[in-house]
Amino acid sequence: MNFNCQDALPLVDSYLDGELTEVRASLLRKHLLDCSACRTGAQDSKALSRWFAKPKELEFAPPAGFSARVARRAFAGDVGRPDGLTVGSAEANHEERGRLLQFVLTITAAAAAIMLVSAVALRDQRLPNADRLDAANPPATAEQVLLQLDKLNLSEGKALTPGAPASELPANAAGRKP
Amino acid sequence: MQPALKEDVSLVAEALAGNQLSFQLLVERYQDRMFGLVRHYTRNPVEIEDIVQDAFLKAFTRLTSFQQQSSFYTWLCRIAINTALDFHKRHGRNPVTAMEDPELAQAADRPGRGGPSVQAPDARMERAEMQRITQEVLAELPEIFRTVLVLREFEDMAYQDMADVLGISIGTVESRLFRARARFKEKLLQLHPEFGGD
């Protein structure tokens, strides 16, 4: 198995950290001998690592009596501040996932309830009732709409018995030309 | 089992049995390293002391959950880092930038570090000045990158221990560290172009 540069470069750091298995390390060494670009990359990594020098002296030292104070507080029942954000904590991640799941379930239940109520309300609503629905040629203007309504009123008026008083006729059935 | 590790286990057992002095010895043993670790998360001495104290108090309440699969220090590190992040969160500082979460980034986008090379710090440069620059650059990195660099470069942790502290796989440690170093280099050259090697 041969390494190309894409395989080799991510391994250079692990190699310098002494974390590569001997098999991978030997493959990488072989590649570095042949590839000047990756050798430059390895030298760059070495140069970078020199920026992480440890301080010779402790920069922030614990105050005198720190350990005794902490032990005393611990045995007195002081538990420190409550937890919040945690990284890499399996329990915390699990808790976070639980909260998210609960939120999603609540939202889903609310949406289902709204849909159920809407469905019942729509079923009970009175639907339009007509002999014929014709939306193919809707009236173009307000004037035409009024003329059609007058025609309808007149036809309904005629349908009434001949001896019926005028008050039973539709209010606008008379006095307007069709 | 290494002698130091064995002693830690004994001290933990004694502390659990109610021996306050044993817990005090554990604190004494690791307090310097804890202060050294937490200084990467805040430069304020009072805050560092608060965080370390909190971490030890939390560790005490969870002593029964110490599994002995990892070292006591590794276990303690995990608590201290979480305590430091909690502290930042409580104070309205958010060290985790979701937009920069490397887990969301496509590793394939950047197969190699590439780019301009960086100079090693000049041998004449004062150690304190070099550390100031390193801390300045680290402070600019998202927490997720800063933590892996701190654990590896300053705490000398093996990848397996880092994986235990962070609760991730060794493969993820490897790739996260690779990207963290790339980010460190980018930021160093951005803040201090005079250290560019090209």
Tab-separated table of C-alpha atoms in Angstrom:
chain	number	residue	atom	x	y	z
A	1	MET	CA	0.000	0.000	0.000
A	2	ASN	CA	1.362	3.382	-0.995
A	3	PHE	CA	0.443	6.730	0.466
A	4	ASN	CA	-0.371	9.728	-1.616
A	5	CYS	CA	-0.087	13.278	-0.239
A	6	GLN	CA	-3.766	13.373	0.774
A	7	ASP	CA	-3.277	10.281	2.934
A	8	ALA	CA	0.043	11.410	4.298
A	9	LEU	CA	-0.482	15.018	5.368
A	10	PRO	CA	-3.158	14.390	8.045
A	11	LEU	CA	-0.894	11.728	9.566
A	12	VAL	CA	2.163	13.938	9.914
A	13	ASP	CA	0.961	15.433	13.214
A	14	SER	CA	0.137	12.029	14.686
A	15	TYR	CA	3.566	10.823	13.551
A	16	LEU	CA	5.303	13.749	15.244
A	17	ASP	CA	3.155	13.170	18.341
A	18	GLY	CA	4.348	9.558	18.427
A	19	GLU	CA	0.789	8.294	18.066
A	20	LEU	CA	1.055	6.361	14.790
A	21	THR	CA	1.309	2.587	14.749
A	22	GLU	CA	4.630	1.285	13.436
A	23	VAL	CA	2.987	0.083	10.227
A	24	ARG	CA	1.509	3.471	9.396
A	25	ALA	CA	4.630	5.291	10.588
A	26	SER	CA	6.814	3.268	8.248
A	27	LEU	CA	4.491	3.955	5.289
A	28	LEU	CA	4.570	7.640	6.106
A	29	ARG	CA	8.360	7.699	6.459
A	30	LYS	CA	8.646	6.083	3.032
A	31	HIS	CA	6.340	8.702	1.556
A	32	LEU	CA	8.241	11.551	3.214
A	33	LEU	CA	11.491	10.311	1.705
A	34	ASP	CA	9.973	10.507	-1.767
A	35	CYS	CA	7.829	13.640	-1.438
A	36	SER	CA	9.454	17.018	-0.857
A	37	ALA	CA	6.082	18.788	-0.519
A	38	CYS	CA	5.081	16.585	2.424
A	39	ARG	CA	8.548	16.941	3.940
A	40	THR	CA	8.008	20.692	3.885
A	41	GLY	CA	4.620	20.132	5.528
A	42	ALA	CA	6.267	18.048	8.250
A	43	GLN	CA	8.880	20.749	8.864
A	44	ASP	CA	6.077	23.289	9.086
A	45	SER	CA	4.349	21.141	11.715
A	46	LYS	CA	7.566	20.942	13.716
A	47	ALA	CA	8.001	24.702	13.552
A	48	LEU	CA	4.426	25.207	14.685
A	49	SER	CA	4.818	22.874	17.660
A	50	ARG	CA	7.610	25.055	19.018
A	51	TRP	CA	5.056	27.771	19.710
A	52	PHE	CA	3.548	25.607	22.448
A	53	ALA	CA	6.290	25.968	25.001
A	54	LYS	CA	5.260	25.268	28.551
A	55	PRO	CA	5.920	27.962	31.112
A	56	LYS	CA	8.944	27.238	33.282
A	57	GLU	CA	7.152	28.392	36.383
A	58	LEU	CA	3.555	28.077	37.363
A	59	GLU	CA	1.892	31.228	36.081
A	60	PHE	CA	-1.046	31.065	38.474
A	61	ALA	CA	-0.234	29.196	41.657
A	62	PRO	CA	-2.880	28.039	44.119
A	63	PRO	CA	-2.984	30.172	47.253
A	64	ALA	CA	-1.672	28.784	50.537
A	65	GLY	CA	-4.147	26.492	52.255
A	66	PHE	CA	-6.146	25.927	49.062
A	67	SER	CA	-6.305	22.136	49.354
A	68	ALA	CA	-7.335	22.225	53.035
A	69	ARG	CA	-10.057	24.777	52.296
A	70	VAL	CA	-11.446	22.791	49.369
A	71	ALA	CA	-11.444	19.524	51.370
A	72	ARG	CA	-13.150	21.245	54.297
A	73	ARG	CA	-15.854	22.681	52.031
A	74	ALA	CA	-16.349	19.359	50.278
A	75	PHE	CA	-16.894	17.537	53.562
A	76	ALA	CA	-19.171	20.350	54.741
A	77	GLY	CA	-21.509	19.541	51.835
A	78	ASP	CA	-20.534	22.290	49.369
A	79	VAL	CA	-21.202	20.844	45.908
A	80	GLY	CA	-20.020	23.773	43.812
A	81	ARG	CA	-22.120	25.600	41.277
A	82	PRO	CA	-24.766	23.646	39.375
A	83	ASP	CA	-23.871	22.280	35.976
A	84	GLY	CA	-24.832	23.935	32.744
A	85	LEU	CA	-22.959	23.515	29.517
A	86	THR	CA	-20.923	20.352	29.343
A	87	VAL	CA	-18.695	19.067	26.639
A	88	GLY	CA	-18.063	15.389	26.199
A	89	SER	CA	-20.432	14.485	29.011
A	90	ALA	CA	-22.587	11.580	27.969
A	91	GLU	CA	-25.166	12.221	30.693
A	92	ALA	CA	-25.499	15.882	29.704
A	93	ASN	CA	-25.800	15.055	26.024
A	94	HIS	CA	-28.459	12.494	26.844
A	95	GLU	CA	-30.329	15.049	28.945
A	96	GLU	CA	-30.126	17.599	26.125
A	97	ARG	CA	-31.496	15.082	23.627
A	98	GLY	CA	-34.320	14.256	26.070
A	99	ARG	CA	-35.323	17.921	26.313
A	100	LEU	CA	-35.287	18.270	22.522
A	101	LEU	CA	-37.393	15.151	22.098
A	102	GLN	CA	-39.902	16.422	24.647
A	103	PHE	CA	-40.135	19.753	22.804
A	104	VAL	CA	-40.696	18.039	19.444
A	105	LEU	CA	-43.377	15.756	20.932
A	106	THR	CA	-45.198	18.722	22.509
A	107	ILE	CA	-45.205	20.638	19.213
A	108	THR	CA	-46.426	17.542	17.328
A	109	ALA	CA	-49.246	16.943	19.841
A	110	ALA	CA	-50.361	20.599	19.615
A	111	ALA	CA	-50.376	20.470	15.800
A	112	ALA	CA	-52.411	17.237	15.840
A	113	ALA	CA	-54.971	18.783	18.239
A	114	ILE	CA	-55.366	21.878	16.031
A	115	MET	CA	-55.861	19.707	12.932
A	116	LEU	CA	-58.511	17.594	14.692
A	117	VAL	CA	-60.494	20.642	15.847
A	118	SER	CA	-60.286	22.181	12.346
A	119	ALA	CA	-61.500	18.959	10.724
A	120	VAL	CA	-64.550	18.772	13.043
A	121	ALA	CA	-65.377	22.452	12.487
A	122	LEU	CA	-65.185	22.088	8.702
A	123	ARG	CA	-67.406	19.000	8.744
A	124	ASP	CA	-70.129	20.849	10.699
A	125	GLN	CA	-70.001	23.964	8.519
A	126	ARG	CA	-73.108	24.410	6.222
A	127	LEU	CA	-72.082	23.856	2.650
A	128	PRO	CA	-73.411	26.126	-0.183
A	129	ASN	CA	-76.792	24.949	-1.475
A	130	ALA	CA	-77.843	25.599	-5.088
A	131	ASP	CA	-79.472	23.840	-8.000
A	132	ARG	CA	-76.682	24.692	-10.349
A	133	LEU	CA	-73.223	26.105	-9.912
A	134	ASP	CA	-71.809	27.781	-12.954
A	135	ALA	CA	-68.443	29.370	-12.625
A	136	ALA	CA	-67.599	28.986	-16.294
A	137	ASN	CA	-68.875	32.432	-17.316
A	138	PRO	CA	-68.818	34.697	-14.293
A	139	PRO	CA	-70.363	38.173	-14.685
A	140	ALA	CA	-67.754	40.649	-15.760
A	141	THR	CA	-69.060	43.852	-14.128
A	142	ALA	CA	-71.049	44.942	-11.068
A	143	GLU	CA	-73.879	46.087	-13.378
A	144	GLN	CA	-74.154	42.599	-14.855
A	145	VAL	CA	-74.180	41.100	-11.356
A	146	LEU	CA	-77.111	43.374	-10.386
A	147	LEU	CA	-79.024	42.492	-13.574
A	148	GLN	CA	-78.588	38.776	-12.868
A	149	LEU	CA	-79.804	39.246	-9.286
A	150	ASP	CA	-82.877	41.174	-10.544
A	151	LYS	CA	-83.666	38.351	-12.975
A	152	LEU	CA	-83.433	35.873	-10.143
A	153	ASN	CA	-85.735	37.976	-7.938
A	154	LEU	CA	-88.311	38.323	-10.707
A	155	SER	CA	-88.324	34.603	-11.385
A	156	GLU	CA	-88.786	33.925	-7.671
A	157	GLY	CA	-91.632	36.491	-7.630
A	158	LYS	CA	-93.438	34.758	-10.451
A	159	ALA	CA	-93.134	31.500	-8.634
A	160	LEU	CA	-95.311	32.875	-5.856
A	161	THR	CA	-99.083	32.476	-6.070
A	162	PRO	CA	-100.852	35.092	-8.306
A	163	GLY	CA	-102.974	36.441	-5.469
A	164	ALA	CA	-100.135	37.053	-3.105
A	165	PRO	CA	-99.758	40.581	-1.693
A	166	ALA	CA	-96.974	42.778	-3.078
A	167	SER	CA	-95.190	42.732	0.264
A	168	GLU	CA	-94.378	39.045	-0.253
A	169	LEU	CA	-92.566	39.865	-3.491
A	170	PRO	CA	-88.837	40.429	-3.202
A	171	ALA	CA	-88.113	44.050	-2.261
A	172	ASN	CA	-86.364	44.966	-5.503
A	173	ALA	CA	-88.429	42.771	-7.839
A	174	ALA	CA	-90.512	45.733	-9.096
A	175	GLY	CA	-89.402	49.092	-10.405
A	176	ARG	CA	-86.114	47.979	-11.895
A	177	LYS	CA	-85.699	46.958	-15.481
A	178	PRO	CA	-84.164	43.524	-16.035
B	1	MET	CA	-1.106	-0.302	37.563
B	2	GLN	CA	1.352	2.558	38.046
B	3	PRO	CA	2.213	3.470	41.658
B	4	ALA	CA	0.847	7.021	41.334
B	5	LEU	CA	-2.380	5.695	39.889
B	6	LYS	CA	-2.632	3.089	42.624
B	7	GLU	CA	-2.208	5.764	45.225
B	8	ASP	CA	-4.932	7.863	43.633
B	9	VAL	CA	-7.292	4.917	43.778
B	10	SER	CA	-6.484	4.364	47.454
B	11	LEU	CA	-6.953	8.034	48.250
B	12	VAL	CA	-10.303	8.032	46.452
B	13	ALA	CA	-11.415	4.980	48.429
B	14	GLU	CA	-10.343	6.601	51.702
B	15	ALA	CA	-12.065	9.877	50.832
B	16	LEU	CA	-15.229	7.936	50.058
B	17	ALA	CA	-14.924	6.277	53.439
B	18	GLY	CA	-14.991	9.743	55.022
B	19	ASN	CA	-11.316	10.596	55.315
B	20	GLN	CA	-11.060	14.347	54.683
B	21	LEU	CA	-7.270	14.318	54.719
B	22	SER	CA	-7.172	11.821	51.842
B	23	PHE	CA	-9.264	14.126	49.697
B	24	GLN	CA	-7.062	17.044	50.724
B	25	LEU	CA	-4.038	15.052	49.525
B	26	LEU	CA	-5.728	14.436	46.182
B	27	VAL	CA	-6.406	18.165	45.814
B	28	GLU	CA	-2.835	18.966	46.777
B	29	ARG	CA	-1.493	16.498	44.251
B	30	TYR	CA	-3.380	17.966	41.300
B	31	GLN	CA	-4.034	21.585	42.201
B	32	ASP	CA	-0.999	22.943	40.274
B	33	ARG	CA	-1.937	21.109	37.097
B	34	MET	CA	-5.547	22.200	37.481
B	35	PHE	CA	-4.509	25.847	37.786
B	36	GLY	CA	-2.266	25.352	34.734
B	37	LEU	CA	-5.121	23.842	32.747
B	38	VAL	CA	-7.769	26.395	33.664
B	39	ARG	CA	-5.518	29.365	32.854
B	40	HIS	CA	-6.169	28.521	29.191
B	41	TYR	CA	-9.836	29.372	29.705
B	42	THR	CA	-9.497	32.602	31.675
B	43	ARG	CA	-6.603	34.872	32.579
B	44	ASN	CA	-8.258	36.218	35.698
B	45	PRO	CA	-6.579	34.706	38.821
B	46	VAL	CA	-9.757	34.982	40.920
B	47	GLU	CA	-11.792	33.216	38.241
B	48	ILE	CA	-9.150	30.514	37.881
B	49	GLU	CA	-9.279	29.834	41.619
B	50	ASP	CA	-13.085	29.754	41.594
B	51	ILE	CA	-13.202	27.334	38.680
B	52	VAL	CA	-10.571	24.983	40.118
B	53	GLN	CA	-12.276	24.974	43.513
B	54	ASP	CA	-15.618	24.250	41.861
B	55	ALA	CA	-14.086	21.450	39.823
B	56	PHE	CA	-12.704	19.772	42.950
B	57	LEU	CA	-16.013	20.155	44.794
B	58	LYS	CA	-17.872	18.580	41.875
B	59	ALA	CA	-15.284	15.824	41.679
B	60	PHE	CA	-15.887	15.053	45.347
B	61	THR	CA	-19.649	14.756	44.857
B	62	ARG	CA	-19.011	12.346	41.954
B	63	LEU	CA	-16.213	10.304	43.480
B	64	THR	CA	-18.412	7.210	43.447
B	65	SER	CA	-18.696	7.504	39.650
B	66	PHE	CA	-14.913	7.467	39.168
B	67	GLN	CA	-14.584	4.236	37.208
B	68	GLN	CA	-10.803	3.820	37.433
B	69	GLN	CA	-10.782	3.013	33.715
B	70	SER	CA	-8.963	6.258	33.111
B	71	SER	CA	-6.524	8.004	35.429
B	72	PHE	CA	-7.853	10.234	38.177
B	73	TYR	CA	-6.247	13.229	36.466
B	74	THR	CA	-7.965	12.470	33.138
B	75	TRP	CA	-11.267	12.190	34.958
B	76	LEU	CA	-10.566	15.430	36.827
B	77	CYS	CA	-9.627	17.220	33.591
B	78	ARG	CA	-12.995	16.448	32.121
B	79	ILE	CA	-14.749	17.957	35.138
B	80	ALA	CA	-12.463	21.022	35.138
B	81	ILE	CA	-12.988	21.767	31.439
B	82	ASN	CA	-16.745	21.436	31.803
B	83	THR	CA	-16.664	23.680	34.870
B	84	ALA	CA	-14.667	26.302	32.949
B	85	LEU	CA	-17.151	26.212	30.066
B	86	ASP	CA	-20.073	26.457	32.506
B	87	PHE	CA	-18.409	29.448	34.081
B	88	HIS	CA	-18.119	31.203	30.709
B	89	LYS	CA	-21.719	30.405	29.900
B	90	ARG	CA	-22.947	31.806	33.214
B	91	HIS	CA	-21.038	35.001	32.552
B	92	GLY	CA	-22.558	35.426	29.125
B	93	ARG	CA	-19.403	34.450	27.292
B	94	ASN	CA	-19.860	31.715	24.782
B	95	PRO	CA	-16.622	29.977	23.994
B	96	VAL	CA	-18.287	27.549	21.598
B	97	THR	CA	-18.982	29.059	18.189
B	98	ALA	CA	-21.482	26.842	16.463
B	99	MET	CA	-20.684	28.339	13.077
B	100	GLU	CA	-17.132	27.178	13.488
B	101	ASP	CA	-17.906	23.716	14.752
B	102	PRO	CA	-15.275	21.592	13.021
B	103	GLU	CA	-17.584	18.583	13.129
B	104	LEU	CA	-19.793	20.387	10.651
B	105	ALA	CA	-16.941	21.237	8.384
B	106	GLN	CA	-16.100	18.922	5.564
B	107	ALA	CA	-12.650	17.547	6.181
B	108	ALA	CA	-12.393	16.824	2.501
B	109	ASP	CA	-12.446	20.545	1.812
B	110	ARG	CA	-9.034	20.878	3.352
B	111	PRO	CA	-7.117	17.661	2.903
B	112	GLY	CA	-3.814	19.258	3.831
B	113	ARG	CA	-2.839	22.244	5.883
B	114	GLY	CA	-1.099	23.833	2.918
B	115	GLY	CA	-0.939	27.586	2.725
B	116	PRO	CA	1.999	29.682	3.769
B	117	SER	CA	4.415	28.119	6.212
B	118	VAL	CA	5.089	29.460	9.666
B	119	GLN	CA	8.381	30.203	11.347
B	120	ALA	CA	9.325	28.612	14.628
B	121	PRO	CA	9.707	31.260	17.318
B	122	ASP	CA	13.089	32.888	17.181
B	123	ALA	CA	15.510	31.463	19.727
B	124	ARG	CA	16.190	35.003	20.925
B	125	MET	CA	12.547	35.671	21.564
B	126	GLU	CA	11.798	35.795	25.258
B	127	ARG	CA	9.831	32.847	26.520
B	128	ALA	CA	7.276	35.130	28.143
B	129	GLU	CA	6.697	36.982	24.862
B	130	MET	CA	6.283	33.734	22.974
B	131	GLN	CA	3.785	32.499	25.554
B	132	ARG	CA	1.886	35.776	25.361
B	133	ILE	CA	1.519	35.396	21.583
B	134	THR	CA	0.508	31.732	21.888
B	135	GLN	CA	-2.136	32.576	24.483
B	136	GLU	CA	-3.380	35.459	22.334
B	137	VAL	CA	-3.830	33.118	19.367
B	138	LEU	CA	-5.391	30.353	21.482
B	139	ALA	CA	-7.908	32.807	22.917
B	140	GLU	CA	-9.072	33.560	19.371
B	141	LEU	CA	-9.807	29.922	18.579
B	142	PRO	CA	-13.193	28.270	19.107
B	143	GLU	CA	-13.215	26.352	22.384
B	144	ILE	CA	-13.399	22.991	20.646
B	145	PHE	CA	-10.008	23.624	18.977
B	146	ARG	CA	-8.465	25.311	21.986
B	147	THR	CA	-9.244	22.376	24.252
B	148	VAL	CA	-7.572	19.741	22.071
B	149	LEU	CA	-4.486	21.915	21.672
B	150	VAL	CA	-4.289	22.548	25.415
B	151	LEU	CA	-4.672	18.873	26.274
B	152	ARG	CA	-2.065	17.779	23.763
B	153	GLU	CA	0.484	20.575	23.789
B	154	PHE	CA	0.396	21.703	27.401
B	155	GLU	CA	-0.924	18.663	29.260
B	156	ASP	CA	1.027	16.159	27.110
B	157	MET	CA	-1.973	13.889	26.971
B	158	ALA	CA	-1.973	10.786	24.812
B	159	TYR	CA	-4.697	10.614	22.174
B	160	GLN	CA	-6.486	7.890	24.147
B	161	ASP	CA	-6.619	10.091	27.273
B	162	MET	CA	-7.858	13.019	25.197
B	163	ALA	CA	-10.554	10.778	23.770
B	164	ASP	CA	-11.561	9.823	27.340
B	165	VAL	CA	-11.644	13.446	28.508
B	166	LEU	CA	-13.667	14.656	25.537
B	167	GLY	CA	-15.861	11.588	25.141
B	168	ILE	CA	-14.897	11.152	21.469
B	169	SER	CA	-13.067	8.525	19.420
B	170	ILE	CA	-9.319	8.546	18.786
B	171	GLY	CA	-10.024	9.153	15.087
B	172	THR	CA	-11.981	12.274	16.000
B	173	VAL	CA	-9.156	13.404	18.289
B	174	GLU	CA	-6.742	12.997	15.375
B	175	SER	CA	-8.803	14.971	12.891
B	176	ARG	CA	-9.807	17.625	15.414
B	177	LEU	CA	-6.199	18.152	16.430
B	178	PHE	CA	-5.146	18.392	12.800
B	179	ARG	CA	-7.715	21.092	12.134
B	180	ALA	CA	-6.973	22.845	15.407
B	181	ARG	CA	-3.308	23.182	14.454
B	182	ALA	CA	-4.301	24.437	11.016
B	183	ARG	CA	-6.536	27.061	12.647
B	184	PHE	CA	-3.798	28.014	15.077
B	185	LYS	CA	-1.378	28.548	12.218
B	186	GLU	CA	-3.895	30.598	10.230
B	187	LYS	CA	-4.699	32.779	13.218
B	188	LEU	CA	-1.033	33.203	14.157
B	189	LEU	CA	-0.200	34.406	10.650
B	190	GLN	CA	-3.269	36.611	10.602
B	191	LEU	CA	-2.391	38.320	13.894
B	192	HIS	CA	1.369	38.244	13.358
B	193	PRO	CA	2.184	38.089	9.647
B	194	GLU	CA	5.820	38.741	10.509
B	195	PHE	CA	6.103	35.068	11.519
B	196	GLY	CA	5.207	33.853	8.033
B	197	GLY	CA	7.886	31.646	6.505
B	198	ASP	CA	7.307	32.445	2.809
